mmCIF file of C-alpha atoms in Angstrom:
data_model
loop_
_atom_site.group_PDB
_atom_site.id
_atom_site.type_symbol
_atom_site.label_atom_id
_atom_site.label_comp_id
_atom_site.label_asym_id
_atom_site.label_seq_id
_atom_site.Cartn_x
_atom_site.Cartn_y
_atom_site.Cartn_z
ATOM 1 C CA UNK A 1 70.321 165.927 107.248
ATOM 2 C CA UNK A 2 68.285 168.223 105.736
ATOM 3 C CA UNK A 3 65.031 167.423 103.347
ATOM 4 C CA UNK A 4 64.073 168.777 100.157
ATOM 5 C CA UNK A 5 61.555 171.324 99.767
ATOM 6 C CA UNK A 6 58.366 170.026 98.610
ATOM 7 C CA UNK A 7 57.571 172.113 95.795
ATOM 8 C CA UNK A 8 53.816 170.824 95.714
ATOM 9 C CA UNK A 9 53.602 172.943 98.795
ATOM 10 C CA UNK A 10 54.331 175.943 96.585
ATOM 11 C CA UNK A 11 58.131 176.428 98.368
ATOM 12 C CA UNK A 12 60.157 178.735 95.847
ATOM 13 C CA UNK A 13 63.153 177.180 94.301
ATOM 14 C CA UNK A 14 66.381 179.136 95.767
ATOM 15 C CA UNK A 15 69.061 176.731 94.464
ATOM 16 C CA UNK A 16 70.206 176.220 90.589
ATOM 17 C CA UNK A 17 69.001 172.671 90.955
ATOM 18 C CA UNK A 18 65.903 173.474 92.446
ATOM 19 C CA UNK A 19 63.967 175.323 89.208
ATOM 20 C CA UNK A 20 64.323 172.002 87.041
ATOM 21 C CA UNK A 21 63.102 169.889 90.293
ATOM 22 C CA UNK A 22 60.018 172.366 90.746
ATOM 23 C CA UNK A 23 58.687 171.651 87.501
ATOM 24 C CA UNK A 24 59.187 167.602 87.773
ATOM 25 C CA UNK A 25 57.307 167.818 91.057
ATOM 26 C CA UNK A 26 54.803 169.960 89.475
ATOM 27 C CA UNK A 27 54.192 169.212 85.073
ATOM 28 C CA UNK A 28 56.002 165.319 85.871
ATOM 29 C CA UNK A 29 54.664 164.636 82.355
ATOM 30 C CA UNK A 30 55.059 168.051 80.618
ATOM 31 C CA UNK A 31 58.210 168.311 77.660
ATOM 32 C CA UNK A 32 60.613 169.775 79.244
ATOM 33 C CA UNK A 33 64.085 169.514 76.730
ATOM 34 C CA UNK A 34 62.953 168.461 72.963
ATOM 35 C CA UNK A 35 66.700 168.117 70.514
ATOM 36 C CA UNK A 36 66.338 166.681 67.374
ATOM 37 C CA UNK A 37 62.918 165.385 67.442
ATOM 38 C CA UNK A 38 63.629 164.160 70.851
ATOM 39 C CA UNK A 39 61.347 164.821 73.329
ATOM 40 C CA UNK A 40 62.282 164.507 77.639
ATOM 41 C CA UNK A 41 59.531 165.041 80.421
ATOM 42 C CA UNK A 42 60.347 166.968 83.494
ATOM 43 C CA UNK A 43 60.040 164.059 85.450
ATOM 44 C CA UNK A 44 63.001 162.117 83.137
ATOM 45 C CA UNK A 45 65.375 165.396 83.004
ATOM 46 C CA UNK A 46 64.999 165.166 86.988
ATOM 47 C CA UNK A 47 65.733 161.408 87.224
ATOM 48 C CA UNK A 48 68.875 162.311 84.762
ATOM 49 C CA UNK A 49 70.503 164.868 87.118
ATOM 50 C CA UNK A 50 69.645 163.074 90.349
ATOM 51 C CA UNK A 51 71.785 160.319 89.028
ATOM 52 C CA UNK A 52 74.150 161.921 87.070
ATOM 53 C CA UNK A 53 75.051 163.965 90.407
ATOM 54 C CA UNK A 54 75.151 161.055 92.351
ATOM 55 C CA UNK A 55 77.821 159.832 89.743
ATOM 56 C CA UNK A 56 79.956 162.913 90.217
ATOM 57 C CA UNK A 57 79.661 162.486 94.504
ATOM 58 C CA UNK A 58 80.484 158.614 93.286
ATOM 59 C CA UNK A 59 83.462 159.689 91.442
ATOM 60 C CA UNK A 60 84.578 161.548 95.140
ATOM 61 C CA UNK A 61 84.026 164.792 93.430
ATOM 62 C CA UNK A 62 84.940 167.713 96.179
ATOM 63 C CA UNK A 63 82.419 170.377 97.191
ATOM 64 C CA UNK A 64 83.024 173.655 95.058
ATOM 65 C CA UNK A 65 84.819 171.097 92.659
ATOM 66 C CA UNK A 66 84.727 173.034 89.190
ATOM 67 C CA UNK A 67 82.662 170.826 86.584
ATOM 68 C CA UNK A 68 83.352 172.014 83.185
ATOM 69 C CA UNK A 69 80.831 171.453 80.315
ATOM 70 C CA UNK A 70 82.169 171.226 76.458
ATOM 71 C CA UNK A 71 79.361 170.332 74.490
ATOM 72 C CA UNK A 72 77.104 171.141 71.679
ATOM 73 C CA UNK A 73 73.141 171.692 72.501
ATOM 74 C CA UNK A 74 71.995 168.371 73.622
ATOM 75 C CA UNK A 75 70.194 166.654 76.594
ATOM 76 C CA UNK A 76 73.858 165.524 78.161
ATOM 77 C CA UNK A 77 74.823 169.627 77.917
ATOM 78 C CA UNK A 78 71.683 170.409 80.364
ATOM 79 C CA UNK A 79 71.862 167.045 82.801
ATOM 80 C CA UNK A 80 75.189 167.492 83.831
ATOM 81 C CA UNK A 81 74.680 171.291 83.764
ATOM 82 C CA UNK A 82 72.083 171.184 86.539
ATOM 83 C CA UNK A 83 73.507 167.846 88.376
ATOM 84 C CA UNK A 84 77.070 169.246 88.814
ATOM 85 C CA UNK A 85 75.633 172.410 91.337
ATOM 86 C CA UNK A 86 73.031 169.960 92.927
ATOM 87 C CA UNK A 87 76.546 167.718 93.673
ATOM 88 C CA UNK A 88 78.031 170.792 95.366
ATOM 89 C CA UNK A 89 80.024 171.452 92.522
ATOM 90 C CA UNK A 90 80.232 174.637 90.290
ATOM 91 C CA UNK A 91 79.379 174.442 86.507
ATOM 92 C CA UNK A 92 81.833 175.662 84.013
ATOM 93 C CA UNK A 93 80.271 175.834 80.684
ATOM 94 C CA UNK A 94 83.223 175.679 77.793
ATOM 95 C CA UNK A 95 82.214 177.471 74.269
ATOM 96 C CA UNK A 96 81.651 174.535 72.010
ATOM 97 C CA UNK A 97 82.951 176.681 69.272
ATOM 98 C CA UNK A 98 86.324 176.966 71.142
ATOM 99 C CA UNK A 99 89.645 175.345 70.079
ATOM 100 C CA UNK A 100 91.701 173.161 72.633
ATOM 101 C CA UNK A 101 94.497 176.176 73.369
ATOM 102 C CA UNK A 102 91.449 178.251 74.301
ATOM 103 C CA UNK A 103 89.709 175.568 76.476
ATOM 104 C CA UNK A 104 92.714 174.267 78.060
ATOM 105 C CA UNK A 105 93.331 177.918 79.121
ATOM 106 C CA UNK A 106 89.848 177.678 80.824
ATOM 107 C CA UNK A 107 90.336 174.283 82.049
ATOM 108 C CA UNK A 108 93.197 175.717 83.961
ATOM 109 C CA UNK A 109 92.358 178.539 84.821
ATOM 110 C CA UNK A 110 89.038 177.072 86.505
ATOM 111 C CA UNK A 111 90.908 174.127 87.927
ATOM 112 C CA UNK A 112 88.317 171.930 86.605
ATOM 113 C CA UNK A 113 88.508 168.283 88.524
ATOM 114 C CA UNK A 114 86.150 167.085 85.899
ATOM 115 C CA UNK A 115 85.568 167.289 82.289
ATOM 116 C CA UNK A 116 82.302 166.162 80.229
ATOM 117 C CA UNK A 117 82.956 166.164 77.007
ATOM 118 C CA UNK A 118 82.149 164.099 73.484
ATOM 119 C CA UNK A 119 84.774 161.341 72.457
ATOM 120 C CA UNK A 120 85.336 163.545 68.845
ATOM 121 C CA UNK A 121 85.890 167.084 71.109
ATOM 122 C CA UNK A 122 88.336 164.866 72.946
ATOM 123 C CA UNK A 123 90.464 163.831 70.027
ATOM 124 C CA UNK A 124 91.266 167.454 69.799
ATOM 125 C CA UNK A 125 91.948 167.628 73.212
ATOM 126 C CA UNK A 126 94.016 165.020 74.507
ATOM 127 C CA UNK A 127 97.455 166.191 73.150
ATOM 128 C CA UNK A 128 97.346 168.995 75.315
ATOM 129 C CA UNK A 129 95.226 167.993 78.655
ATOM 130 C CA UNK A 130 98.077 166.763 80.583
ATOM 131 C CA UNK A 131 98.656 170.643 81.011
ATOM 132 C CA UNK A 132 95.164 170.570 83.093
ATOM 133 C CA UNK A 133 96.998 169.264 86.245
ATOM 134 C CA UNK A 134 93.700 169.580 88.380
ATOM 135 C CA UNK A 135 91.797 167.540 86.202
ATOM 136 C CA UNK A 136 91.035 164.052 87.535
ATOM 137 C CA UNK A 137 87.794 162.543 85.414
ATOM 138 C CA UNK A 138 86.642 162.637 81.735
ATOM 139 C CA UNK A 139 83.227 161.673 81.027
ATOM 140 C CA UNK A 140 82.671 161.442 77.632
ATOM 141 C CA UNK A 141 78.988 161.236 76.743
ATOM 142 C CA UNK A 142 79.241 158.862 73.398
ATOM 143 C CA UNK A 143 80.868 155.784 75.057
ATOM 144 C CA UNK A 144 84.298 155.445 75.816
ATOM 145 C CA UNK A 145 86.611 155.275 72.815
ATOM 146 C CA UNK A 146 88.199 151.939 71.515
ATOM 147 C CA UNK A 147 91.602 153.236 73.299
ATOM 148 C CA UNK A 148 93.103 155.193 75.525
ATOM 149 C CA UNK A 149 94.236 158.364 73.384
ATOM 150 C CA UNK A 150 97.758 158.616 72.998
ATOM 151 C CA UNK A 151 99.755 160.863 75.217
ATOM 152 C CA UNK A 152 97.013 160.147 77.932
ATOM 153 C CA UNK A 153 97.616 161.003 81.589
ATOM 154 C CA UNK A 154 98.334 158.482 84.138
ATOM 155 C CA UNK A 155 96.269 160.400 86.795
ATOM 156 C CA UNK A 156 92.828 161.230 84.437
ATOM 157 C CA UNK A 157 90.222 158.401 84.511
ATOM 158 C CA UNK A 158 88.101 158.445 81.672
ATOM 159 C CA UNK A 159 84.171 157.498 82.152
ATOM 160 C CA UNK A 160 81.695 156.998 79.984
ATOM 161 C CA UNK A 161 78.384 158.696 80.781
ATOM 162 C CA UNK A 162 76.214 155.925 80.305
ATOM 163 C CA UNK A 163 78.211 154.247 83.576
ATOM 164 C CA UNK A 164 77.334 157.192 85.340
ATOM 165 C CA UNK A 165 74.130 157.952 84.564
ATOM 166 C CA UNK A 166 73.463 154.073 85.985
ATOM 167 C CA UNK A 167 74.160 155.437 90.004
ATOM 168 C CA UNK A 168 71.156 155.516 92.745
ATOM 169 C CA UNK A 169 69.848 158.840 93.247
ATOM 170 C CA UNK A 170 71.886 159.636 97.047
ATOM 171 C CA UNK A 171 71.650 162.165 99.337
ATOM 172 C CA UNK A 172 72.590 165.432 97.817
ATOM 173 C CA UNK A 173 74.558 168.258 99.827
ATOM 174 C CA UNK A 174 72.998 170.670 102.040
ATOM 175 C CA UNK A 175 73.860 174.023 100.103
ATOM 176 C CA UNK A 176 73.403 177.882 100.594
ATOM 177 C CA UNK A 177 72.247 180.263 97.881
ATOM 178 C CA UNK A 178 74.844 182.574 98.284
ATOM 179 C CA UNK A 179 77.342 179.302 97.099
ATOM 180 C CA UNK A 180 79.060 179.356 93.551
ATOM 181 C CA UNK A 181 76.837 177.635 91.332
ATOM 182 C CA UNK A 182 78.631 178.244 87.885
ATOM 183 C CA UNK A 183 81.778 180.417 86.298
ATOM 184 C CA UNK A 184 80.883 181.864 82.454
ATOM 185 C CA UNK A 185 83.671 182.942 80.631
ATOM 186 C CA UNK A 186 84.522 185.545 78.510
ATOM 187 C CA UNK A 187 84.626 185.291 74.756
ATOM 188 C CA UNK A 188 88.135 186.446 75.180
ATOM 189 C CA UNK A 189 88.306 188.756 72.124
ATOM 190 C CA UNK A 190 90.174 191.465 73.747
ATOM 191 C CA UNK A 191 92.231 188.773 75.448
ATOM 192 C CA UNK A 192 92.059 185.141 77.569
ATOM 193 C CA UNK A 193 88.642 184.251 78.459
ATOM 194 C CA UNK A 194 88.209 185.825 82.168
ATOM 195 C CA UNK A 195 85.734 184.180 84.885
ATOM 196 C CA UNK A 196 82.437 185.399 86.122
ATOM 197 C CA UNK A 197 81.230 183.955 89.215
ATOM 198 C CA UNK A 198 77.881 183.562 89.608
ATOM 199 C CA UNK A 199 76.027 181.889 93.132
ATOM 200 C CA UNK A 200 72.620 180.357 93.030
ATOM 201 C CA UNK A 201 70.807 183.565 93.972
ATOM 202 C CA UNK A 202 72.124 185.202 91.498
ATOM 203 C CA UNK A 203 70.884 182.775 88.722
ATOM 204 C CA UNK A 204 67.206 182.202 90.069
ATOM 205 C CA UNK A 205 66.827 185.834 90.592
ATOM 206 C CA UNK A 206 68.194 186.668 87.132
ATOM 207 C CA UNK A 207 66.107 183.537 85.693
ATOM 208 C CA UNK A 208 62.962 184.834 87.768
ATOM 209 C CA UNK A 209 62.745 188.251 86.461
ATOM 210 C CA UNK A 210 63.557 187.431 82.832
ATOM 211 C CA UNK A 211 60.520 185.187 82.807
ATOM 212 C CA UNK A 212 58.384 187.856 84.612
ATOM 213 C CA UNK A 213 59.314 190.357 82.085
ATOM 214 C CA UNK A 214 58.748 187.955 79.240
ATOM 215 C CA UNK A 215 55.266 186.856 80.852
ATOM 216 C CA UNK A 216 56.540 183.168 79.890
ATOM 217 C CA UNK A 217 54.141 180.482 80.981
ATOM 218 C CA UNK A 218 53.439 177.273 80.716
ATOM 219 C CA UNK A 219 52.577 176.887 76.714
ATOM 220 C CA UNK A 220 55.314 179.102 75.744
ATOM 221 C CA UNK A 221 58.126 176.914 73.917
ATOM 222 C CA UNK A 222 61.420 178.759 74.119
ATOM 223 C CA UNK A 223 64.062 178.137 71.201
ATOM 224 C CA UNK A 224 67.331 177.724 72.600
ATOM 225 C CA UNK A 225 69.239 179.816 69.761
ATOM 226 C CA UNK A 226 72.357 181.074 72.139
ATOM 227 C CA UNK A 227 75.227 179.185 72.799
ATOM 228 C CA UNK A 228 74.997 177.576 76.361
ATOM 229 C CA UNK A 229 77.772 178.704 78.262
ATOM 230 C CA UNK A 230 76.787 182.295 78.124
ATOM 231 C CA UNK A 231 74.707 183.938 80.578
ATOM 232 C CA UNK A 232 72.160 184.840 78.008
ATOM 233 C CA UNK A 233 71.923 181.360 76.605
ATOM 234 C CA UNK A 234 71.940 179.849 79.775
ATOM 235 C CA UNK A 235 69.487 181.735 81.322
ATOM 236 C CA UNK A 236 66.664 180.266 78.071
ATOM 237 C CA UNK A 237 67.291 177.044 80.097
ATOM 238 C CA UNK A 238 66.052 178.689 83.737
ATOM 239 C CA UNK A 239 63.819 180.765 82.375
ATOM 240 C CA UNK A 240 61.820 177.818 81.008
#
């Protein structure tokens, strides 16, 4: 089993999830995220990423499985975005403004196996989720609903985020920087949204380039205004 890089030795990250891992190794107590007045340190963020990645593996997620994240900007969105590639999966960020039919198209096109969302968003999606034949698990960030929604597919398991997060960190699969990490979908303004496939190398090189020409440094605070479901919005995370 390969050893994790020792980022305190100055080894640069080459995989997407190594960006927060490196920050946690070098600046564990520094604030990584601020959401509605809540601060999360790099150490705490990395701990949640590791545990959620382990939880995905415990669900039996296959290498290369698509993990769709249909959420607004919140801590769970960031954690899932790095944990899915860390577990050997492929992140599929879904614009939180999309309607159920548009979301289902993306889930079908990407052949998503896991969906991370909220109870309110699931209520709108539930009647049409049966069309997503490859979907196996839905993870709810705000606890399980009181009852399984009507017309719930028998093959689809409902999981609570808090339960997944109780998983202990586990050995992660060995990955290459050329492996697929994320599929971003276009806005679909001229037709159905289309997936744009990016590797770990694409994303890390892009983050390095943008952070360099913007002259980002450790005292900066980056305001994430753009949706994290678009490449420019997601780069607000990776450059930070």
